[in-house]
PDB file of C-alpha atoms in Angstrom:
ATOM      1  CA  UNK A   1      21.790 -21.441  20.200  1.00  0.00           C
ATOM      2  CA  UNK A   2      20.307 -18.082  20.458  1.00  0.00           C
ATOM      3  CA  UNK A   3      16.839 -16.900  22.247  1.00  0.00           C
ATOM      4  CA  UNK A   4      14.521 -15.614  19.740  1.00  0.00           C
ATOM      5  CA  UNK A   5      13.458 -12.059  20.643  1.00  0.00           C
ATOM      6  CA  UNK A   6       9.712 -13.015  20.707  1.00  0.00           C
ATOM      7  CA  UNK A   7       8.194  -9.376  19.490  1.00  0.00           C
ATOM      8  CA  UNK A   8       4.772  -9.274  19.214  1.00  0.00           C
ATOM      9  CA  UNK A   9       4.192  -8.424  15.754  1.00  0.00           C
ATOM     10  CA  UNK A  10       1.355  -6.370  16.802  1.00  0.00           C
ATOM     11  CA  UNK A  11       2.856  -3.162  17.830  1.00  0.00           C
ATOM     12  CA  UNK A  12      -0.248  -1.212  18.868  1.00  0.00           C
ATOM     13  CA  UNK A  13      -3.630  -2.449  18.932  1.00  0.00           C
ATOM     14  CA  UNK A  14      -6.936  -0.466  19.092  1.00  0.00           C
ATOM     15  CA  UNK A  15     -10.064  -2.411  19.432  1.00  0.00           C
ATOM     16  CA  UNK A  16     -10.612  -3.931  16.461  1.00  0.00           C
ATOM     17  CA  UNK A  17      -7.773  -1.331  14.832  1.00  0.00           C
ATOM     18  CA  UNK A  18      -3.997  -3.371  14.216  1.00  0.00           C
ATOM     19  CA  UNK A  19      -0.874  -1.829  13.453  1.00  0.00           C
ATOM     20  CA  UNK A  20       1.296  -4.599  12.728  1.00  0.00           C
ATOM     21  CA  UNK A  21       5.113  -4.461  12.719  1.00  0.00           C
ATOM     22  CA  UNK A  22       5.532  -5.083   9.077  1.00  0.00           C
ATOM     23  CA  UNK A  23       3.440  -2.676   7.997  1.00  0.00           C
ATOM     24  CA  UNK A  24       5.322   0.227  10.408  1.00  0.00           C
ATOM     25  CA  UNK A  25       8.802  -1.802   8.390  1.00  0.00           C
ATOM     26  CA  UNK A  26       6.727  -0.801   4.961  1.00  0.00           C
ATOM     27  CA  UNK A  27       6.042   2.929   6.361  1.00  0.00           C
ATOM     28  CA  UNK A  28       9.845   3.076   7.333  1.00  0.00           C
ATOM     29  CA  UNK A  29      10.963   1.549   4.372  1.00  0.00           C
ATOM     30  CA  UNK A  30       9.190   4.246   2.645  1.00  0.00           C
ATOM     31  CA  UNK A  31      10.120   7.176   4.105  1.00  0.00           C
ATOM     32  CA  UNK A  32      13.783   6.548   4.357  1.00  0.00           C
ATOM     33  CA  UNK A  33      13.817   5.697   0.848  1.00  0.00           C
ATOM     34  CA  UNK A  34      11.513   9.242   0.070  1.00  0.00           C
ATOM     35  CA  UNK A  35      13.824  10.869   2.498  1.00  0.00           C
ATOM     36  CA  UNK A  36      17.531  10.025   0.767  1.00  0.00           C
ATOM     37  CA  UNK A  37      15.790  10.664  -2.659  1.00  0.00           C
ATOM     38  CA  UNK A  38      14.516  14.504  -1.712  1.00  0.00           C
ATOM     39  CA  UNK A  39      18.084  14.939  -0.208  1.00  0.00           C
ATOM     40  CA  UNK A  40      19.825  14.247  -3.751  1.00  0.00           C
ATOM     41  CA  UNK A  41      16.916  16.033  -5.647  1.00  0.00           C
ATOM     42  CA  UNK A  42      17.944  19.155  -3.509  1.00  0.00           C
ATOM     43  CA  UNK A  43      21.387  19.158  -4.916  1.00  0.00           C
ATOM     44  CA  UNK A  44      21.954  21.710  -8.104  1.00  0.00           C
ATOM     45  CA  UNK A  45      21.090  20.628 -11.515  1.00  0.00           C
ATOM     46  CA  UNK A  46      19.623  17.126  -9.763  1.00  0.00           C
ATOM     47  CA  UNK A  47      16.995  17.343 -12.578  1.00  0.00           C
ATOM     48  CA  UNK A  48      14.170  16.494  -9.963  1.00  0.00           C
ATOM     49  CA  UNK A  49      11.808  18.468  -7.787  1.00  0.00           C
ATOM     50  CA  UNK A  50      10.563  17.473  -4.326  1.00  0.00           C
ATOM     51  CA  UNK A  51       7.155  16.959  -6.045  1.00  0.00           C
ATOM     52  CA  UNK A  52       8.338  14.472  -8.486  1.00  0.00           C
ATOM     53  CA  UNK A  53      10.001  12.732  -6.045  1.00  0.00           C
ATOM     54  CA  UNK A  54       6.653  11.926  -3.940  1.00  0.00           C
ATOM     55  CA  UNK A  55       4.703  11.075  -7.295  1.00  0.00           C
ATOM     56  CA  UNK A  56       7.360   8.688  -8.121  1.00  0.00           C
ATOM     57  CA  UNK A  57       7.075   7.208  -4.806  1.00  0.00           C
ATOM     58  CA  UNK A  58       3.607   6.809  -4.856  1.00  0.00           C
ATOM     59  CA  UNK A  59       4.007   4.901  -8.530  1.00  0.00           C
ATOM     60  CA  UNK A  60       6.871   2.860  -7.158  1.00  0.00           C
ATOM     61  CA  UNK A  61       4.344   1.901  -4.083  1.00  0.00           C
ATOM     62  CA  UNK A  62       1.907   1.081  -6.527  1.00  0.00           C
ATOM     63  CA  UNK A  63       3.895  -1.231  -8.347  1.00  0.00           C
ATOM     64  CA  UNK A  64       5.132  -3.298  -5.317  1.00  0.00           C
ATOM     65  CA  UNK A  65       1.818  -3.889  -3.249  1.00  0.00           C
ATOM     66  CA  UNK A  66      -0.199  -4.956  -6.993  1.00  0.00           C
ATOM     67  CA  UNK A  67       3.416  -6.233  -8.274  1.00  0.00           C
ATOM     68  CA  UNK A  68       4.210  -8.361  -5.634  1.00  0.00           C
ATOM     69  CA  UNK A  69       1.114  -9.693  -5.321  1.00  0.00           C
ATOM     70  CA  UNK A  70       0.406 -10.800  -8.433  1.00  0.00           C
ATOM     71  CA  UNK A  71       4.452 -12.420  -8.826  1.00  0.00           C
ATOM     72  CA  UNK A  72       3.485 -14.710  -5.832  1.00  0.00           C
ATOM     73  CA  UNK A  73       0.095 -15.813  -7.157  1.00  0.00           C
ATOM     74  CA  UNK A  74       1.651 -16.788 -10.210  1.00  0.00           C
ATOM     75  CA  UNK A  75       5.556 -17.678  -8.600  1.00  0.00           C
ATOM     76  CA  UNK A  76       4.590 -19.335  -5.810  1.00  0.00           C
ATOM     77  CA  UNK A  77       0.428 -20.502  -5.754  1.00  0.00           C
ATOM     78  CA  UNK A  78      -0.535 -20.707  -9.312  1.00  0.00           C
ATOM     79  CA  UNK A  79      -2.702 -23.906  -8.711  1.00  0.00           C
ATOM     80  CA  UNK A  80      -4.120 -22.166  -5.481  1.00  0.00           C
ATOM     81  CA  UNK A  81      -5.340 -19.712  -7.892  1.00  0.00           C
ATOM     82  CA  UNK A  82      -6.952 -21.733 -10.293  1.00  0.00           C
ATOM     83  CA  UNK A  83      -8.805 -23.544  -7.708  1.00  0.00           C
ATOM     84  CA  UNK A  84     -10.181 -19.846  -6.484  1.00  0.00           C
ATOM     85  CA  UNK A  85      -9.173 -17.225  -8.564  1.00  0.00           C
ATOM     86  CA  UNK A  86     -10.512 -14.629  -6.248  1.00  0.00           C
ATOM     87  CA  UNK A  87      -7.929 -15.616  -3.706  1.00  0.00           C
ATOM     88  CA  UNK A  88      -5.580 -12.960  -5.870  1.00  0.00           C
ATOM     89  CA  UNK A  89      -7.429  -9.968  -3.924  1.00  0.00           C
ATOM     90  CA  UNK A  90      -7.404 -11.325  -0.660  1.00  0.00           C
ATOM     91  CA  UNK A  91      -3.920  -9.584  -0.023  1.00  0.00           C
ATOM     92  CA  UNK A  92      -4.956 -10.141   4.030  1.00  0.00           C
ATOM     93  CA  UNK A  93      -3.939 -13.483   3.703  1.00  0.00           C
ATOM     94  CA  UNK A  94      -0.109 -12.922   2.917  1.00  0.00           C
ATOM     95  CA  UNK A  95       1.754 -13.427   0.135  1.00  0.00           C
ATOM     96  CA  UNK A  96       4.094 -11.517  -1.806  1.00  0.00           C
ATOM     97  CA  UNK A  97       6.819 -11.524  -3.279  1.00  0.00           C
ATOM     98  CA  UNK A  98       9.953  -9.795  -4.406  1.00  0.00           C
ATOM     99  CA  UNK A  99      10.516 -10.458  -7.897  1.00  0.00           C
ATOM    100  CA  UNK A 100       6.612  -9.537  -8.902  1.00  0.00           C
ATOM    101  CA  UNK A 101       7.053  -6.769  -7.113  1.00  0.00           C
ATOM    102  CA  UNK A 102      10.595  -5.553  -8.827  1.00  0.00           C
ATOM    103  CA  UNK A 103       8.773  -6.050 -12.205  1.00  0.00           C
ATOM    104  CA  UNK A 104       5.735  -4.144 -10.972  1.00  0.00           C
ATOM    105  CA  UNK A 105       7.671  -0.770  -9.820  1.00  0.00           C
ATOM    106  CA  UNK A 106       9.463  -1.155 -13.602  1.00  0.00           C
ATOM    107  CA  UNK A 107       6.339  -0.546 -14.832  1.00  0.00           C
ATOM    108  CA  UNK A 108       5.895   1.924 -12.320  1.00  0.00           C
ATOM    109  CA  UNK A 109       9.020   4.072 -13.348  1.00  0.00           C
ATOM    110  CA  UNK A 110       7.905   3.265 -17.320  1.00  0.00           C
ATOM    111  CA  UNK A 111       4.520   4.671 -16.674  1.00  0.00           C
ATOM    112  CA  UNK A 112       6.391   7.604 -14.582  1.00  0.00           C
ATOM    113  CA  UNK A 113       8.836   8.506 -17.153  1.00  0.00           C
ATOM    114  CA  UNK A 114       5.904   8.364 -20.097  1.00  0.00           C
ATOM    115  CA  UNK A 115       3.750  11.454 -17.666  1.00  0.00           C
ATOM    116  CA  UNK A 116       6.993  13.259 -17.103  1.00  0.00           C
ATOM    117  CA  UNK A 117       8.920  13.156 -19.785  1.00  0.00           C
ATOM    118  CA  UNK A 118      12.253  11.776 -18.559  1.00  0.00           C
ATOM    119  CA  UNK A 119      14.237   8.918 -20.114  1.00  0.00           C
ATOM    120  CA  UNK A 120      13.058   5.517 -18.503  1.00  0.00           C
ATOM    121  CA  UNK A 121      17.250   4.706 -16.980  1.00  0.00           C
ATOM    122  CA  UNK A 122      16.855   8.328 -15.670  1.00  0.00           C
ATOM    123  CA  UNK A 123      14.175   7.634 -13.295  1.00  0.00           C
ATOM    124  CA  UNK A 124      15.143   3.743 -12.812  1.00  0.00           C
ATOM    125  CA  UNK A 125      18.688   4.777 -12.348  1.00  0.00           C
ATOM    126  CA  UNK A 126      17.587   7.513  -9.514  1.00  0.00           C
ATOM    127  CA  UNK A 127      15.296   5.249  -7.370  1.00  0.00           C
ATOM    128  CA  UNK A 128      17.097   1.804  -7.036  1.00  0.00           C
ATOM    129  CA  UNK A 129      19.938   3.362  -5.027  1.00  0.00           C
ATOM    130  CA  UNK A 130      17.298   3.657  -2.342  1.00  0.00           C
ATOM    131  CA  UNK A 131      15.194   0.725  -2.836  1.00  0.00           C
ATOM    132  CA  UNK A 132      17.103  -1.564  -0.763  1.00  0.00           C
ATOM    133  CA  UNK A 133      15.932   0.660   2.321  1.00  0.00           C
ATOM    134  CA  UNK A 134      12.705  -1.020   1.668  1.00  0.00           C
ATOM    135  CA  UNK A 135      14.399  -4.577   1.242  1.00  0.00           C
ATOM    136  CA  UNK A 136      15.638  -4.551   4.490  1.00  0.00           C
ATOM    137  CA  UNK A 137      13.049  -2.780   6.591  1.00  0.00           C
ATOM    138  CA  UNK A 138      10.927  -5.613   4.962  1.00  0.00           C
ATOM    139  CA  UNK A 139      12.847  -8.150   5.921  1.00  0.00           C
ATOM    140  CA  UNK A 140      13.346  -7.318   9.366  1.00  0.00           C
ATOM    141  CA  UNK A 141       9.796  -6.976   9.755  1.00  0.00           C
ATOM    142  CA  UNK A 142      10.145 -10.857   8.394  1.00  0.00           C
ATOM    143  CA  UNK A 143      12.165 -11.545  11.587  1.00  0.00           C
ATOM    144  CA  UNK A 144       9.648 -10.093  13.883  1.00  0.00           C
ATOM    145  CA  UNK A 145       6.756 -12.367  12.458  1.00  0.00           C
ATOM    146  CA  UNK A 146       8.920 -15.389  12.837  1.00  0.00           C
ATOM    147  CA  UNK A 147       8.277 -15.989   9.332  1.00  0.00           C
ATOM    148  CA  UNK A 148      10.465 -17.235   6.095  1.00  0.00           C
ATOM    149  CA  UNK A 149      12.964 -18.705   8.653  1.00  0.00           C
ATOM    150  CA  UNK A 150      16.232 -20.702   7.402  1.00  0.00           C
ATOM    151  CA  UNK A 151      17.272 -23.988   7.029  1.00  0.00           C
ATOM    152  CA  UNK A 152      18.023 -26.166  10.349  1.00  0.00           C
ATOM    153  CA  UNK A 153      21.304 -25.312  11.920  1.00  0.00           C
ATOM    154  CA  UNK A 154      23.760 -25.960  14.653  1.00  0.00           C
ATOM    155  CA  UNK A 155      25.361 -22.993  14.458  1.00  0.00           C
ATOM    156  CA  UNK A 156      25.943 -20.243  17.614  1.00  0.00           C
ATOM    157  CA  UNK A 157      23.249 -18.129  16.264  1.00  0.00           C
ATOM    158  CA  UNK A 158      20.757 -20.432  15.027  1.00  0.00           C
ATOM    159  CA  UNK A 159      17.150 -19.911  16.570  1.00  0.00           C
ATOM    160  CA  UNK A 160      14.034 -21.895  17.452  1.00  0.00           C
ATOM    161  CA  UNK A 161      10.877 -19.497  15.699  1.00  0.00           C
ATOM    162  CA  UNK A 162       7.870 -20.163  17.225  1.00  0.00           C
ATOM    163  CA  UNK A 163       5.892 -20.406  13.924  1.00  0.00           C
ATOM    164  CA  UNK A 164       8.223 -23.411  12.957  1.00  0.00           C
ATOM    165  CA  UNK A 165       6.476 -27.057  13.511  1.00  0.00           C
ATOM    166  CA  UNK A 166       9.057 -28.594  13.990  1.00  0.00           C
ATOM    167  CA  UNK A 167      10.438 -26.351  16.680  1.00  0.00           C
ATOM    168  CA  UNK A 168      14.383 -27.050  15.600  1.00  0.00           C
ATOM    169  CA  UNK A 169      17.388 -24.704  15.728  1.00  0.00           C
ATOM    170  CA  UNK A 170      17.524 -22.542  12.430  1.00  0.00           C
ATOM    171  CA  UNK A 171      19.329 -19.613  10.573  1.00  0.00           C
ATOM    172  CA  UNK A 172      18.149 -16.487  10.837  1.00  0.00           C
ATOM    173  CA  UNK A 173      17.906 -15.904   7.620  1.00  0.00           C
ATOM    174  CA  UNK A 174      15.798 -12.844   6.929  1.00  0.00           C
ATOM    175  CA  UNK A 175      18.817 -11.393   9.036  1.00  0.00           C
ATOM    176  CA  UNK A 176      20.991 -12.514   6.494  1.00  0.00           C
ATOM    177  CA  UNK A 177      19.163 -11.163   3.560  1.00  0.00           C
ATOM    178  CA  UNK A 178      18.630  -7.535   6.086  1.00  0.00           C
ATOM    179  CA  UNK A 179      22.383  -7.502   5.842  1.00  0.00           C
ATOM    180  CA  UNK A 180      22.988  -8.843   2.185  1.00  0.00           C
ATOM    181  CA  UNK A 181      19.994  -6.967   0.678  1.00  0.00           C
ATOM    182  CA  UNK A 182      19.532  -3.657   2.916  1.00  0.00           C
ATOM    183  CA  UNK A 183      22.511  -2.517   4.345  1.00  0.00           C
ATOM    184  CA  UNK A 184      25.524  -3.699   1.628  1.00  0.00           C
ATOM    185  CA  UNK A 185      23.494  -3.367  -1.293  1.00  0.00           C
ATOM    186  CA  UNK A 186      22.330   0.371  -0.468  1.00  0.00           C
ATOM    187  CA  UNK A 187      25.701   1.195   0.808  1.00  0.00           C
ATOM    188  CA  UNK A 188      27.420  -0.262  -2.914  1.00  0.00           C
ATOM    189  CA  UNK A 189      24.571   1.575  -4.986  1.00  0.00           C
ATOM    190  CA  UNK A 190      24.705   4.936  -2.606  1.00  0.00           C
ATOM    191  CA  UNK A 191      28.472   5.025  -3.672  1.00  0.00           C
ATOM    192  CA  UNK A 192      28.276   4.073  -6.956  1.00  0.00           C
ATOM    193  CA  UNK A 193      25.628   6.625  -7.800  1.00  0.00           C
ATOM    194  CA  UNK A 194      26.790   9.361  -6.002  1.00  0.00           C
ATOM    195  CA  UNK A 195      29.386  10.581  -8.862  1.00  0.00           C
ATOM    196  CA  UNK A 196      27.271  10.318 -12.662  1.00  0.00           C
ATOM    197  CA  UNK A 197      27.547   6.821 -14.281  1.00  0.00           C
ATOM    198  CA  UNK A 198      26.307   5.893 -17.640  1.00  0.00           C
ATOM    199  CA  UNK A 199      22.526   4.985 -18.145  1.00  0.00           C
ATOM    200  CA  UNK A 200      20.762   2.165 -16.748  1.00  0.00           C
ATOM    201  CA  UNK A 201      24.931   0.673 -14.906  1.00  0.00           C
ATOM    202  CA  UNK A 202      23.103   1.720 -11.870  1.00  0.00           C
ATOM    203  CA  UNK A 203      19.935  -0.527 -12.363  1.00  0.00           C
ATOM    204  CA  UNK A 204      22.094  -3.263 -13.609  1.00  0.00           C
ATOM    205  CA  UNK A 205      24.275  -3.084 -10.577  1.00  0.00           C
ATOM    206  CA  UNK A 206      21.140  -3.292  -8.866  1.00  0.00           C
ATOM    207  CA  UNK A 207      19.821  -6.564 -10.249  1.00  0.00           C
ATOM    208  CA  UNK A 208      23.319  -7.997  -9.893  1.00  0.00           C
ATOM    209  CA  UNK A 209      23.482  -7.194  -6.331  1.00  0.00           C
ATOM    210  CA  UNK A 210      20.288  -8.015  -5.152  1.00  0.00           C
ATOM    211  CA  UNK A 211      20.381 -11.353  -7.631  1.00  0.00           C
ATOM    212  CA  UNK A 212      23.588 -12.307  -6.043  1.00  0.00           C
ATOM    213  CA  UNK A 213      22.423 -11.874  -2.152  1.00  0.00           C
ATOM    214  CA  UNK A 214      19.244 -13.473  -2.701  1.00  0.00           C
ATOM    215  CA  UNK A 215      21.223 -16.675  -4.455  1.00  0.00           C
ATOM    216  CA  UNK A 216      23.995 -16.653  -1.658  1.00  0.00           C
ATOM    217  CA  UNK A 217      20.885 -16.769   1.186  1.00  0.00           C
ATOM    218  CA  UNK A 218      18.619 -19.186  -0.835  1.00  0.00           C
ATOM    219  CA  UNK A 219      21.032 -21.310   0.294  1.00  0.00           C
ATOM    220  CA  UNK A 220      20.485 -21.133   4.505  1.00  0.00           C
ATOM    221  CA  UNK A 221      16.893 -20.470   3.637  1.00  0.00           C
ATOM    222  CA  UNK A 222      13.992 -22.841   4.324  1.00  0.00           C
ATOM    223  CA  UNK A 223      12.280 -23.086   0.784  1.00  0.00           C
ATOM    224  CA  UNK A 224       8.508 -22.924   0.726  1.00  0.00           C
ATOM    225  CA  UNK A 225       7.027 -26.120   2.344  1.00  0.00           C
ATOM    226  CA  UNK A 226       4.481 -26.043  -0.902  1.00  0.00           C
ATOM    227  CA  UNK A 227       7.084 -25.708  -3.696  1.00  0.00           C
ATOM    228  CA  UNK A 228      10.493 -27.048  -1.968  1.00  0.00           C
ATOM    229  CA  UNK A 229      13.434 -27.935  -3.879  1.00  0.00           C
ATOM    230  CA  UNK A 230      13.326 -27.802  -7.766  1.00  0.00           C
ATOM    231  CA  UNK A 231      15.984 -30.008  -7.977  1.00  0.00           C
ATOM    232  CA  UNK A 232      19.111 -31.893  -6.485  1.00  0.00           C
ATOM    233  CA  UNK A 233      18.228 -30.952  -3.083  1.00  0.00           C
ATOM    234  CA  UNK A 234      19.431 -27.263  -3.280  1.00  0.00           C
ATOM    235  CA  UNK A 235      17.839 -25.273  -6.520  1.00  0.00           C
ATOM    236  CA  UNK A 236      15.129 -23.214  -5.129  1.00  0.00           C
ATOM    237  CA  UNK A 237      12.381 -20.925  -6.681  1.00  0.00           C
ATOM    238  CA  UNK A 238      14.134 -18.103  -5.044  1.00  0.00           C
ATOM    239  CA  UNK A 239      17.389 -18.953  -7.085  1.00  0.00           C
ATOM    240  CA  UNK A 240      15.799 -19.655 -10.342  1.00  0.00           C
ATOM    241  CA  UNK A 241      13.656 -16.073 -10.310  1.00  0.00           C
ATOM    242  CA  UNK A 242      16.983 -14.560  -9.110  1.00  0.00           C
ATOM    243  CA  UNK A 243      19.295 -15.630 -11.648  1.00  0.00           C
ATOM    244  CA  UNK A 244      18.258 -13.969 -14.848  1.00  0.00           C
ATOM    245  CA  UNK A 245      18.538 -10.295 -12.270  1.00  0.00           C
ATOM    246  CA  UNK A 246      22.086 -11.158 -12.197  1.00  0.00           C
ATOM    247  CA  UNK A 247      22.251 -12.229 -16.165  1.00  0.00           C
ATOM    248  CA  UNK A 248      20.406  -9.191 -17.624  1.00  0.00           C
ATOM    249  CA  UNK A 249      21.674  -7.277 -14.708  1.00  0.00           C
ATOM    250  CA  UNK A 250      25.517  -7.687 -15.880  1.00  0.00           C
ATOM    251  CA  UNK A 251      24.631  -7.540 -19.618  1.00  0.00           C
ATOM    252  CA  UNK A 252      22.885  -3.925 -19.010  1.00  0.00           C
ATOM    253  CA  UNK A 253      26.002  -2.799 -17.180  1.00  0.00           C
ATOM    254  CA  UNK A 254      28.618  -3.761 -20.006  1.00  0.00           C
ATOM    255  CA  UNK A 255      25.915  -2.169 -22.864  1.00  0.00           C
ATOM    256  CA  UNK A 256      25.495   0.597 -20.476  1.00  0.00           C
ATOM    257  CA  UNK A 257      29.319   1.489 -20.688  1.00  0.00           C
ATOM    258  CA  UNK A 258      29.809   0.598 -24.327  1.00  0.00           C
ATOM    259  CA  UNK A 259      26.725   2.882 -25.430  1.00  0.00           C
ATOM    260  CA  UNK A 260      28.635   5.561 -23.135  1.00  0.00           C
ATOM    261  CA  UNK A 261      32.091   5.340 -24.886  1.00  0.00           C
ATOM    262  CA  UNK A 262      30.426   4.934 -28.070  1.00  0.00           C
ATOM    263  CA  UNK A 263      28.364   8.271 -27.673  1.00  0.00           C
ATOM    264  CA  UNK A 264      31.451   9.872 -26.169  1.00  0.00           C
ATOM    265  CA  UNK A 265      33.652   8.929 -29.174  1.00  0.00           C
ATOM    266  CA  UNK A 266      30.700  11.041 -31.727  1.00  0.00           C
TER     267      UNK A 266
END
């Protein structure tokens, strides 16, 4: 069994001002992902300006923090919510969650492309190679709060977190998805995207990745004490919201390269 690091996940504190780890994870998670995206909208005939790289950003943070919020009060605490509907603003509390936020930022780029005139899979199909940044920054910042830990283990590696009650021996598992999620899904869409690819194969190649992962470490991971297994001991929320990524994820892909070979046969 391995120590857990015990960070304190407040990294600097000022009186009654907190700068928490996850929210320097967010920051970095950010920046990186604004960073990569000026770097390819510098290269010739990019079609995109520094500026309209750092509008879409702010769009695309827009549509996770109000996103993921509102995907985990209706994902995850739905009845908390009708017992006090106000608890849907009290974003101090915790609570968000992936899949409200993915749908919020493709609003974001729909809103985006509507004020700027570009094709929707020509913003969508920019961004998402850098969006896993974010994924894993996030989750690490997971790890540091002890939170969203795995399933018990006896493996090597497995940890005791000192938020669990039970105080057992578990996967790491928001190391897992860091891995899955941040580094080999940003290192598969960096590649892919670096040479021009039909429109929207690079979004769908994002939701089959990122579906994929999240399936594959839905199975180490603890499910949420409040929901828990959906059914036969194993199906979790986390699967069942990640599936149809992976469905309509492969089905934009193969129309993607169809539509391409169509319009290239005109």
């Amino acid at each position: 069994m391995m120590t857990f690091p015990q960070i304190d996940p407040v990294l600097v504190s000022l009186g009654p001002l907190q700068i928490h780890w996850y929210g320097v994870m967010y920051m970095i998670g950010f920046a990186g992902g604004w960073w990569l995206a000026k770097t390819r909208a510098d290269r010739p005939g990019s079609g995109w300006t520094r500026q309209q790289v750092s509008d879409l950003l702010f769009y695309a943070a827009l549509g996770v923090i109000l996103g993921g919020r509102v995907g985990y009060v209706l994902f995850y605490g739905f009845d908390r919510f009708l017992d006090n509907p106000l608890w849907l603003f009290q974003i101090w509390t915790g609570g968000m969650s992936f899949h409200g936020g993915a749908l919020g930022v493709l609003l974001a780029f729909w809103l985006f492309a509507r004020r700027t005139g570009k094709r929707y899979f020509q913003v969508a199909d920019f961004a998402v190679p850098v969006v896993p940044i974010g994924l894993g920054a996030g989750r690490f910042g997971n790890f540091i709060n002890g939170e969203l830990w795995g399933r018990a283990s006896d493996m090597p590696w497995a940890m005791v977190f000192p938020t669990d009650p039970m105080g057992v021996p578990r996967h790491p598992s928001q190391l897992y998805e860091f891995f899955l999620e941040g580094v080999v899904l940003f290192l598969v869409l960096w590649i892919y995207s670096a040479k021009p690819r039909p429109a929207g194969s690079v979004t769908g190649l994002f939701g089959i990745g990122y579906g994929l992962s999240r399936i594959l470490v839905e199975f180490f991971r603890e499910p949420d004490a409040h929901i828990g297994y959906l059914a036969g001991g194993w199906l979790t929320m986390g699967m069942l919201l990640s599936l149809p990524m992976v469905l309509i994820g492969a089905a934009m892909v193969v129309w993607a390269y169809r539509h391409d070979q169509r319009r290239a046969a005109v």
